[in-house]
mmCIF file of C-alpha atoms in Angstrom:
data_model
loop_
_atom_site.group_PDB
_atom_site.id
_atom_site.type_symbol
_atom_site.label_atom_id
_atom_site.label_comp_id
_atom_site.label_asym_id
_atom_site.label_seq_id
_atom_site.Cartn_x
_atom_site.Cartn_y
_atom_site.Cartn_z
ATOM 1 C CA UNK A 146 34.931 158.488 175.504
ATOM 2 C CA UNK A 147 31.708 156.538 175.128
ATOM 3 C CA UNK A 148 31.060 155.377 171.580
ATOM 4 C CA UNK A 149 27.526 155.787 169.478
ATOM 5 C CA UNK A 150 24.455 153.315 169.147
ATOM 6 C CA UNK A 151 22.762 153.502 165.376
ATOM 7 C CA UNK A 152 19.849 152.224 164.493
ATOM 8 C CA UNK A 153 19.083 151.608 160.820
ATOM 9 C CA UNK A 154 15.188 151.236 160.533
ATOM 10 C CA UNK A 155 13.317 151.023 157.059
ATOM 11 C CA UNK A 156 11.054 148.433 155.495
ATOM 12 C CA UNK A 157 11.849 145.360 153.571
ATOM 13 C CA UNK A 158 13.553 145.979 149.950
ATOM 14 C CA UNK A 159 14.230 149.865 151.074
ATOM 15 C CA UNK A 160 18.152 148.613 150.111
ATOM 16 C CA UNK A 161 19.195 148.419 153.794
ATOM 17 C CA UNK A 162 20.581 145.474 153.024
ATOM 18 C CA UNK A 163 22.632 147.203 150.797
ATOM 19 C CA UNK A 164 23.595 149.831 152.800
ATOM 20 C CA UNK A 165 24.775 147.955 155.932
ATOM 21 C CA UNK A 166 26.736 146.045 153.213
ATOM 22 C CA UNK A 167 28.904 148.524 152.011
ATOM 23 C CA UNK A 168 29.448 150.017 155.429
ATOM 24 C CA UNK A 169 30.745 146.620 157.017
ATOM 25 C CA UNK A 170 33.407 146.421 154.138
ATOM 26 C CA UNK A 171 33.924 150.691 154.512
ATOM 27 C CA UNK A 172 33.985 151.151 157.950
ATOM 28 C CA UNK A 173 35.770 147.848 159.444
ATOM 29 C CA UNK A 174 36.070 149.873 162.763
ATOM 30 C CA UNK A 175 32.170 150.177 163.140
ATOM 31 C CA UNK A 176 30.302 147.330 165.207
ATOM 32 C CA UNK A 177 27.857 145.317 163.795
ATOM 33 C CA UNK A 178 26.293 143.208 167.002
ATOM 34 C CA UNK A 179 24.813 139.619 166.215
ATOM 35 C CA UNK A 180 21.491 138.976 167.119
ATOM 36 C CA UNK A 181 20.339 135.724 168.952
ATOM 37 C CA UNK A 182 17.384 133.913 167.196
ATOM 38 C CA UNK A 183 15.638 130.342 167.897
ATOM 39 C CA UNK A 184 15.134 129.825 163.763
ATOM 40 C CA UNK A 185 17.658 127.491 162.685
ATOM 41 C CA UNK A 186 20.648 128.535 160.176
ATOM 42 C CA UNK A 187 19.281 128.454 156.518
ATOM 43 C CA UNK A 188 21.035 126.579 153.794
ATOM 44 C CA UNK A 189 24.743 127.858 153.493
ATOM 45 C CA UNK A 190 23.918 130.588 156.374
ATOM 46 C CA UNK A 191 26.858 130.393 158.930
ATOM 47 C CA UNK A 192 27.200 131.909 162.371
ATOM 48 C CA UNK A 193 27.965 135.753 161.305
ATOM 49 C CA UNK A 194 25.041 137.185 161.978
ATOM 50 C CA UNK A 195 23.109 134.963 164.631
ATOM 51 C CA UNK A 196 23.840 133.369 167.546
ATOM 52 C CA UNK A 197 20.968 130.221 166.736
ATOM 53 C CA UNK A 198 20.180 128.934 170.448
ATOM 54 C CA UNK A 199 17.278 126.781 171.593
ATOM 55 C CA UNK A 200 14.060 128.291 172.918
ATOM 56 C CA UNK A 201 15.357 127.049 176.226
ATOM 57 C CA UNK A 202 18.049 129.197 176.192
ATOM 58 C CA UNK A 203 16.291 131.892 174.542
ATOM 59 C CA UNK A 204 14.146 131.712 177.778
ATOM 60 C CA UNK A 205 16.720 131.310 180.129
ATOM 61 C CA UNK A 206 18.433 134.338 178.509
ATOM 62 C CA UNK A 207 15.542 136.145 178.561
ATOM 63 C CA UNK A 208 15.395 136.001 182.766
ATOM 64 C CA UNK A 209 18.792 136.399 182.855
ATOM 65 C CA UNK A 210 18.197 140.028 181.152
ATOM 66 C CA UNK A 211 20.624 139.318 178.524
ATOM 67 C CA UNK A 212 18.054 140.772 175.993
ATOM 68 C CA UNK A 213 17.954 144.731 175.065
ATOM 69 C CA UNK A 214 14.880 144.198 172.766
ATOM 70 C CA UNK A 215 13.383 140.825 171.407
ATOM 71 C CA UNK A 216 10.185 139.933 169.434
ATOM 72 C CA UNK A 217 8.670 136.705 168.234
ATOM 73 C CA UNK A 218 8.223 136.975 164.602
ATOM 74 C CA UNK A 219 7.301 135.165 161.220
ATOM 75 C CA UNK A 220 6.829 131.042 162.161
ATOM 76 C CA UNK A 221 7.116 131.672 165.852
ATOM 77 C CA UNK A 222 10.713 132.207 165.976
ATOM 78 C CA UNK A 223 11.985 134.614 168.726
ATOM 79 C CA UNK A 224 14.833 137.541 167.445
ATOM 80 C CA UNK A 225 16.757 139.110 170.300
ATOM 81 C CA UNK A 226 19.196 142.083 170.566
ATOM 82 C CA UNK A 227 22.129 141.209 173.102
ATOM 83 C CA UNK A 228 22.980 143.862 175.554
ATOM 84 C CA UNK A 229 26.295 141.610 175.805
ATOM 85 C CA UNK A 230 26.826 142.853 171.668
ATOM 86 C CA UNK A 231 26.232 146.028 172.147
ATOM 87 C CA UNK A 232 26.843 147.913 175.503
ATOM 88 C CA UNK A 233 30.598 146.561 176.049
ATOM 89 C CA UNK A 234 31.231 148.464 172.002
ATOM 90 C CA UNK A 235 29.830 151.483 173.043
ATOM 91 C CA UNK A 236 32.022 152.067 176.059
ATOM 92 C CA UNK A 237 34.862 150.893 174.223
ATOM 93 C CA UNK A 238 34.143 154.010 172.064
ATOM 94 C CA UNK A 239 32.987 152.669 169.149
ATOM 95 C CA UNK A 240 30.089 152.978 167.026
ATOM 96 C CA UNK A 241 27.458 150.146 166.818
ATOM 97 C CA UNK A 242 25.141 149.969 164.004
ATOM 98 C CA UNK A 243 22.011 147.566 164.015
ATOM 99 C CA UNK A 244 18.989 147.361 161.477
ATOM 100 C CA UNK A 245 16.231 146.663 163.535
ATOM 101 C CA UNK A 246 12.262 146.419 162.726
ATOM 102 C CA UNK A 247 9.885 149.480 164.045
ATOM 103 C CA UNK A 248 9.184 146.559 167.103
ATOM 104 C CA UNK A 249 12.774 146.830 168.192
ATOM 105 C CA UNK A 250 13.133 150.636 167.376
ATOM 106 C CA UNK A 251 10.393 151.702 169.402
ATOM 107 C CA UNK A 252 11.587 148.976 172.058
ATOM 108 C CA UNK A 253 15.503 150.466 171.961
ATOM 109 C CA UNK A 254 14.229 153.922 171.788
ATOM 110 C CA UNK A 255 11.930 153.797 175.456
ATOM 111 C CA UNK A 256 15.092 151.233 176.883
ATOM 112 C CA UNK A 257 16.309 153.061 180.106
ATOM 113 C CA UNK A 258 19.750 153.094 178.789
ATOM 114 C CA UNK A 259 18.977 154.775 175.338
ATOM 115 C CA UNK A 260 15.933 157.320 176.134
ATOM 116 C CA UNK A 261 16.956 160.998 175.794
ATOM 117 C CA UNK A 262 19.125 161.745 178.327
ATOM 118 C CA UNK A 263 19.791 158.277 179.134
ATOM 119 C CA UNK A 264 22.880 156.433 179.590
ATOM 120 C CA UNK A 265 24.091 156.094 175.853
ATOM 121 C CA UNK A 266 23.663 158.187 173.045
ATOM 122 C CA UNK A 267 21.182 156.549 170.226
ATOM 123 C CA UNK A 268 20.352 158.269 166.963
ATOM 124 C CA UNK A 269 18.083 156.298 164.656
ATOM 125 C CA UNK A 270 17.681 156.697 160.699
ATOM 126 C CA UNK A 271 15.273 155.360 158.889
ATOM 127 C CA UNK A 272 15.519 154.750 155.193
ATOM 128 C CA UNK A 273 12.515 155.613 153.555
ATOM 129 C CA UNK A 274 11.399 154.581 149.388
ATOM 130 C CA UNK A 275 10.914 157.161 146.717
ATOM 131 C CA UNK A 276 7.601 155.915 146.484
ATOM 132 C CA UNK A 277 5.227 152.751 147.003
ATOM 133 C CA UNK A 278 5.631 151.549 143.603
ATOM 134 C CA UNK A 279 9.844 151.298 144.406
ATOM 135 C CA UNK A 280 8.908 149.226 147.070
ATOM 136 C CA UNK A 281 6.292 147.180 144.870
ATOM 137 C CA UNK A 282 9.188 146.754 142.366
ATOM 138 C CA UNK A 283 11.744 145.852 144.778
ATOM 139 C CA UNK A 284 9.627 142.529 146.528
ATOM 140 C CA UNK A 285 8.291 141.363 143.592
ATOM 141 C CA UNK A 286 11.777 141.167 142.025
ATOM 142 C CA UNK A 287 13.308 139.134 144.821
ATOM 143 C CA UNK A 288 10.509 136.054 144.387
ATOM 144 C CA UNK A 289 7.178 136.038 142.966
ATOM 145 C CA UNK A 290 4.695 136.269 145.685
ATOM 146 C CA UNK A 291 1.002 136.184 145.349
ATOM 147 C CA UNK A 292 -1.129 139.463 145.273
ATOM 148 C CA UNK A 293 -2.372 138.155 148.530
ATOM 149 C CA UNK A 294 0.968 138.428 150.431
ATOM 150 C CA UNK A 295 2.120 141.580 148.159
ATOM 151 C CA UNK A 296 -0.963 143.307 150.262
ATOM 152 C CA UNK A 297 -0.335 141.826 153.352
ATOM 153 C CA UNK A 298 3.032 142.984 152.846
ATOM 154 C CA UNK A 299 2.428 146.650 151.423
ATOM 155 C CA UNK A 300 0.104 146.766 154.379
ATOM 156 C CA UNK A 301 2.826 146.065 157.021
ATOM 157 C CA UNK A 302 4.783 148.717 154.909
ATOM 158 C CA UNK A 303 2.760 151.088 155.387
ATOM 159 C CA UNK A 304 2.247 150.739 159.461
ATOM 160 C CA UNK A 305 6.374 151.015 159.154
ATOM 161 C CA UNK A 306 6.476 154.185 157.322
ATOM 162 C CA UNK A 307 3.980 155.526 159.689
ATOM 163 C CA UNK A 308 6.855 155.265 162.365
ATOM 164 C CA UNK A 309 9.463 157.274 160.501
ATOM 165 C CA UNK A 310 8.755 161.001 162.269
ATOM 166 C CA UNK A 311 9.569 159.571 165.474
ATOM 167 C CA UNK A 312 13.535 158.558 164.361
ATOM 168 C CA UNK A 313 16.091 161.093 164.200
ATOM 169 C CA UNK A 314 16.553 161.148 160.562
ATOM 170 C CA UNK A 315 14.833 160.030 157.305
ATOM 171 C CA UNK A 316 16.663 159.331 153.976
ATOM 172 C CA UNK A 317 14.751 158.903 150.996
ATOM 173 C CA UNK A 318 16.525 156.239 148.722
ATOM 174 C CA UNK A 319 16.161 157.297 145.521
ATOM 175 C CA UNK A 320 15.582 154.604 142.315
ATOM 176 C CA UNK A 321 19.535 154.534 140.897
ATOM 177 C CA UNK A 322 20.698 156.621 144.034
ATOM 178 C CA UNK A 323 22.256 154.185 146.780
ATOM 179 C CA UNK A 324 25.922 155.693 146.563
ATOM 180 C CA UNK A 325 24.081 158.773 147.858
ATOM 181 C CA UNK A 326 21.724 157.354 149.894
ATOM 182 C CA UNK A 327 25.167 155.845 151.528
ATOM 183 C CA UNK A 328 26.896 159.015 151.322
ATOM 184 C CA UNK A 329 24.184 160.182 153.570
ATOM 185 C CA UNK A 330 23.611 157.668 155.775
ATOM 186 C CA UNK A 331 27.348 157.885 156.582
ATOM 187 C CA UNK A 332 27.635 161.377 157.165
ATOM 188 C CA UNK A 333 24.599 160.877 159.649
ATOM 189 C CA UNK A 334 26.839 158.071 161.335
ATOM 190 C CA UNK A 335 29.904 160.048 161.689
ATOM 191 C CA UNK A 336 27.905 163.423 162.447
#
């Protein structure tokens, strides 16, 4: 039996982070692919989560096919999703979570092997704030950022949120919620 794809979509300081935390120490049986990226490791950042290549071989890969989805984001650096991480799981029968930006949703969700009625099943949840003040509260807590970025930012929130109808489910996280937002998201997964 084929496995399950799950994509975990949501803007930044939604508590995704959070969420895919708790379900890689829950869930030890669920998949969580690596994706490939030409930014180098940060400070005390190992190889868990990236494979860091060159923008050679991101190119190279890139011909090859090797790539599912990819975007070139903040600084230039390029972000891919390995077919290699993810197709092989999902025929093994397991389930495969990946967070992923609206880019790479709405790039997964038109890929020939993951439209409706394609190849693999893909459900998609997106986790959604209370409100825009949660949000505000949330990235101004992490590092003090200039009203400046906070509206560049809340603007790219906003073009996010706009996406959210087209996913299969949305999940409000609630302030003082997340062990229900989990509870949720989980029941979604396993659903």
């Amino acid at each position: 039996m084929n496995g399950r794809f799950i994509l975990i979509i949501g803007p930044s300081g939604v508590g995704k982070s959070a969420i895919l935390r708790h379900l890689r120490s829950a869930h030890p049986d669920y998949v969580f692919p690596k994706s490939a990226t030409t930014r180098p490791p940060r400070e005390g950042e190992g190889s868990d989560l990236y494979h860091f290549i060159s923008d050679a071989e991101f190119t190279q890969w890139l011909h090859e096919g090797k790539f599912l989805e990819w975007a070139q984001v903040h600084h230039g650096a390029r972000y891919g999703t390995l077919m290699d991480e993810i197709v092989p799981a999902i025929e093994a029968g397991k389930i495969v979570i990946r967070e992923v930006d609206v880019q790479g949703f709405l790039a997964m969700k038109q890929h020939p092997l993951f439209v409706k009625g394609g190849r693999y099943p893909l459900k998609t949840i997106f986790i959604l704030p209370e409100n825009e003040e949660q949000l505000v509260r949330q990235i101004t807590k992490r590092a003090p950022i200039s009203e400046e970025e906070l509206d560049r930012r809340l603007q790219s929130v906003r073009r996010e949120l706009a996406c959210a109808p087209e996913t299969d489910v949305q999940i409000v996280n609630h302030d003082g919620a997340l062990d229900a937002t989990i509870a949720r998201v989980e029941e979604e997964i396993e659903g």
